[in-house]
Amino acid sequence: GTVPLSSSPADTLFVDCMADLDGTYNGSNFSGDFKIFDGDQVNLGPIIVFSNICCSAALIAYIESTFADDEEMRNNLLYFARGKEYTKLNTNTMRFFSEFYYQNKTFKAFRAYPPAMEFLMNSRTLLDAPCHHRVGTFVLLWTMFGPAQMAKKVKTFVERVENGDHPDCQDCFGCAGR
């Protein structure tokens, strides 16, 4: 069918929010060549931030509104499951580790652009952002660099995946070479 528009198609933003819950990765099946930024189209769907659809959408919107129209650069900032072997991971454990890996690769890419990382760390949609914690930045820094050393643990996990230390993810969950 058709939907009458109050303005021209060139001046209209179309948002397709339909989901096909077919048992694949969070109800979606993204082909190996899926792109979020594809010409004049923004394809929503992949979860970029671990179990946080709102923050994933906020990051995509931020990239769309902030970065120049360099489709390749924009797409290279975001890591997510692509291809049947990754959208249908066979265990919850593998799905957990793949999402954790994708999120941390995305955050690492964002760190190369300080304003982007500032947006992320002040986002109301990122639960780890200091603004959500009563004592703010100090507790975040203490968690990341104090005795718990969470920053070091995340870095070690990503390095081990990329070095092939985990036999179940020899190709970095489909991101090898990125």
CSV table of C-alpha atoms in Angstrom, one decimal:
chain,number,residue,atom,x,y,z
A,1,GLY,CA,0.0,0.0,0.0
A,2,THR,CA,0.9,3.6,0.1
A,3,VAL,CA,0.8,6.3,2.8
A,4,PRO,CA,0.0,9.9,1.8
A,5,LEU,CA,2.7,12.3,2.9
A,6,SER,CA,2.3,15.9,4.1
A,7,SER,CA,5.6,16.8,2.5
A,8,SER,CA,7.8,15.6,-0.4
A,9,PRO,CA,9.7,12.3,0.0
A,10,ALA,CA,13.0,14.2,-0.1
A,11,ASP,CA,12.0,16.2,3.0
A,12,THR,CA,10.6,13.2,4.9
A,13,LEU,CA,12.3,10.9,7.3
A,14,PHE,CA,11.1,7.3,7.1
A,15,VAL,CA,11.6,5.1,10.2
A,16,ASP,CA,10.8,1.4,9.7
A,17,CYS,CA,10.2,0.0,13.2
A,18,MET,CA,8.9,-3.3,12.2
A,19,ALA,CA,10.6,-6.4,13.7
A,20,ASP,CA,10.5,-10.0,12.5
A,21,LEU,CA,11.0,-12.1,15.6
A,22,ASP,CA,12.1,-15.2,13.8
A,23,GLY,CA,14.5,-16.6,16.4
A,24,THR,CA,17.6,-15.1,15.0
A,25,TYR,CA,19.9,-12.5,16.7
A,26,ASN,CA,17.4,-10.4,18.7
A,27,GLY,CA,14.8,-11.0,16.1
A,28,SER,CA,17.0,-9.8,13.2
A,29,ASN,CA,19.1,-11.4,10.6
A,30,PHE,CA,21.8,-9.1,9.2
A,31,SER,CA,23.6,-10.2,6.1
A,32,GLY,CA,27.4,-10.2,6.0
A,33,ASP,CA,27.3,-7.0,3.8
A,34,PHE,CA,24.7,-5.2,6.0
A,35,LYS,CA,25.4,-1.5,6.4
A,36,ILE,CA,23.8,0.9,8.8
A,37,PHE,CA,24.7,3.9,6.7
A,38,ASP,CA,23.9,3.1,3.1
A,39,GLY,CA,23.8,6.1,0.8
A,40,ASP,CA,20.9,8.4,1.8
A,41,GLN,CA,19.4,5.6,4.0
A,42,VAL,CA,20.0,4.7,7.7
A,43,ASN,CA,19.2,1.1,8.4
A,44,LEU,CA,18.3,0.6,12.0
A,45,GLY,CA,18.3,-2.8,13.7
A,46,PRO,CA,21.6,-4.0,15.1
A,47,ILE,CA,22.3,-3.7,18.8
A,48,ILE,CA,25.6,-1.8,19.2
A,49,VAL,CA,25.6,-1.4,23.0
A,50,PHE,CA,25.2,-4.7,24.9
A,51,SER,CA,21.5,-5.3,25.6
A,52,ASN,CA,20.7,-1.6,25.2
A,53,ILE,CA,18.6,-0.8,22.2
A,54,CYS,CA,18.1,2.9,23.2
A,55,CYS,CA,21.8,3.6,23.5
A,56,SER,CA,22.5,1.8,20.2
A,57,ALA,CA,19.9,4.0,18.5
A,58,ALA,CA,21.3,7.1,20.2
A,59,LEU,CA,24.8,6.3,18.9
A,60,ILE,CA,23.6,5.8,15.4
A,61,ALA,CA,21.7,9.1,15.5
A,62,TYR,CA,24.7,10.9,16.9
A,63,ILE,CA,26.9,9.5,14.1
A,64,GLU,CA,24.3,10.5,11.5
A,65,SER,CA,24.0,14.0,12.8
A,66,THR,CA,27.6,14.7,13.6
A,67,PHE,CA,30.0,13.1,11.1
A,68,ALA,CA,30.4,14.1,7.5
A,69,ASP,CA,28.8,12.1,4.8
A,70,ASP,CA,31.6,9.5,4.8
A,71,GLU,CA,29.6,6.3,4.6
A,72,GLU,CA,32.6,4.0,5.1
A,73,MET,CA,34.0,5.9,8.1
A,74,ARG,CA,30.6,6.0,9.8
A,75,ASN,CA,30.0,2.3,9.3
A,76,ASN,CA,33.5,1.5,10.5
A,77,LEU,CA,32.7,3.1,13.9
A,78,LEU,CA,30.1,0.4,14.6
A,79,TYR,CA,30.5,-3.3,15.4
A,80,PHE,CA,27.6,-5.8,15.5
A,81,ALA,CA,26.6,-9.3,14.5
A,82,ARG,CA,26.6,-9.9,10.7
A,83,GLY,CA,26.0,-13.1,8.7
A,84,LYS,CA,24.1,-16.2,9.7
A,85,GLU,CA,26.9,-17.7,11.7
A,86,TYR,CA,26.8,-14.7,14.1
A,87,THR,CA,23.2,-13.8,14.1
A,88,LYS,CA,22.3,-17.4,15.1
A,89,LEU,CA,25.0,-18.0,17.7
A,90,ASN,CA,24.2,-21.3,19.3
A,91,THR,CA,24.7,-20.6,23.0
A,92,ASN,CA,23.7,-17.7,25.2
A,93,THR,CA,27.3,-17.6,26.4
A,94,MET,CA,28.7,-17.1,22.9
A,95,ARG,CA,26.0,-14.4,22.3
A,96,PHE,CA,27.0,-12.7,25.6
A,97,PHE,CA,30.7,-12.6,24.7
A,98,SER,CA,30.1,-11.5,21.1
A,99,GLU,CA,27.9,-8.6,22.2
A,100,PHE,CA,30.5,-7.6,24.8
A,101,TYR,CA,33.2,-7.7,22.2
A,102,TYR,CA,31.2,-5.7,19.6
A,103,GLN,CA,30.4,-3.1,22.3
A,104,ASN,CA,34.0,-2.7,23.3
A,105,LYS,CA,35.2,-2.4,19.8
A,106,THR,CA,32.6,0.3,19.1
A,107,PHE,CA,33.7,2.2,22.2
A,108,LYS,CA,37.3,1.9,21.2
A,109,ALA,CA,36.5,3.4,17.8
A,110,PHE,CA,34.6,6.2,19.5
A,111,ARG,CA,37.6,7.0,21.7
A,112,ALA,CA,39.5,8.1,18.6
A,113,TYR,CA,37.0,11.0,18.4
A,114,PRO,CA,36.9,12.8,21.8
A,115,PRO,CA,33.6,14.6,21.2
A,116,ALA,CA,31.9,11.3,20.3
A,117,MET,CA,33.2,9.7,23.5
A,118,GLU,CA,32.0,12.8,25.4
A,119,PHE,CA,28.6,12.3,23.9
A,120,LEU,CA,28.6,8.6,24.9
A,121,MET,CA,29.8,9.2,28.5
A,122,ASN,CA,27.1,11.9,29.0
A,123,SER,CA,24.3,9.9,27.3
A,124,ARG,CA,21.2,9.4,29.4
A,125,THR,CA,20.8,6.1,27.5
A,126,LEU,CA,24.2,4.6,28.6
A,127,LEU,CA,23.7,3.0,32.0
A,128,ASP,CA,27.4,3.1,32.8
A,129,ALA,CA,27.6,6.9,32.2
A,130,PRO,CA,28.7,8.8,35.3
A,131,CYS,CA,25.5,10.9,35.3
A,132,HIS,CA,23.6,7.8,36.4
A,133,HIS,CA,25.6,7.3,39.6
A,134,ARG,CA,25.2,9.3,42.7
A,135,VAL,CA,28.9,10.0,43.1
A,136,GLY,CA,29.6,10.2,39.3
A,137,THR,CA,32.9,10.2,37.7
A,138,PHE,CA,35.0,9.3,40.7
A,139,VAL,CA,33.3,5.9,41.1
A,140,LEU,CA,33.5,5.2,37.4
A,141,LEU,CA,37.3,5.9,37.4
A,142,TRP,CA,37.7,3.9,40.6
A,143,THR,CA,36.0,0.9,39.0
A,144,MET,CA,37.9,1.2,35.8
A,145,PHE,CA,41.4,1.8,37.1
A,146,GLY,CA,41.3,1.0,40.9
A,147,PRO,CA,41.6,-2.5,42.4
A,148,ALA,CA,38.9,-4.0,40.1
A,149,GLN,CA,40.9,-2.9,37.0
A,150,MET,CA,37.9,-3.3,34.8
A,151,ALA,CA,39.5,-1.2,31.9
A,152,LYS,CA,42.4,-3.6,31.9
A,153,LYS,CA,40.1,-6.7,31.9
A,154,VAL,CA,38.1,-5.4,29.0
A,155,LYS,CA,41.3,-4.6,27.1
A,156,THR,CA,42.7,-8.1,27.8
A,157,PHE,CA,39.5,-9.8,26.7
A,158,VAL,CA,39.5,-7.9,23.4
A,159,GLU,CA,43.2,-8.7,22.8
A,160,ARG,CA,42.7,-12.4,23.6
A,161,VAL,CA,39.8,-12.6,21.1
A,162,GLU,CA,41.9,-10.8,18.4
A,163,ASN,CA,44.9,-13.0,19.1
A,164,GLY,CA,42.8,-16.2,18.6
A,165,ASP,CA,43.2,-17.4,22.2
A,166,HIS,CA,39.5,-18.5,22.3
A,167,PRO,CA,38.9,-21.4,19.9
A,168,ASP,CA,35.2,-20.6,19.5
A,169,CYS,CA,35.9,-17.2,18.0
A,170,GLN,CA,38.9,-17.5,15.8
A,171,ASP,CA,37.6,-14.7,13.5
A,172,CYS,CA,36.8,-12.1,16.1
A,173,PHE,CA,33.0,-12.9,15.9
A,174,GLY,CA,33.1,-11.9,12.2
A,175,CYS,CA,35.1,-8.7,12.7
A,176,ALA,CA,38.6,-10.1,11.9
A,177,GLY,CA,40.7,-7.5,10.1
A,178,ARG,CA,38.6,-4.5,11.2
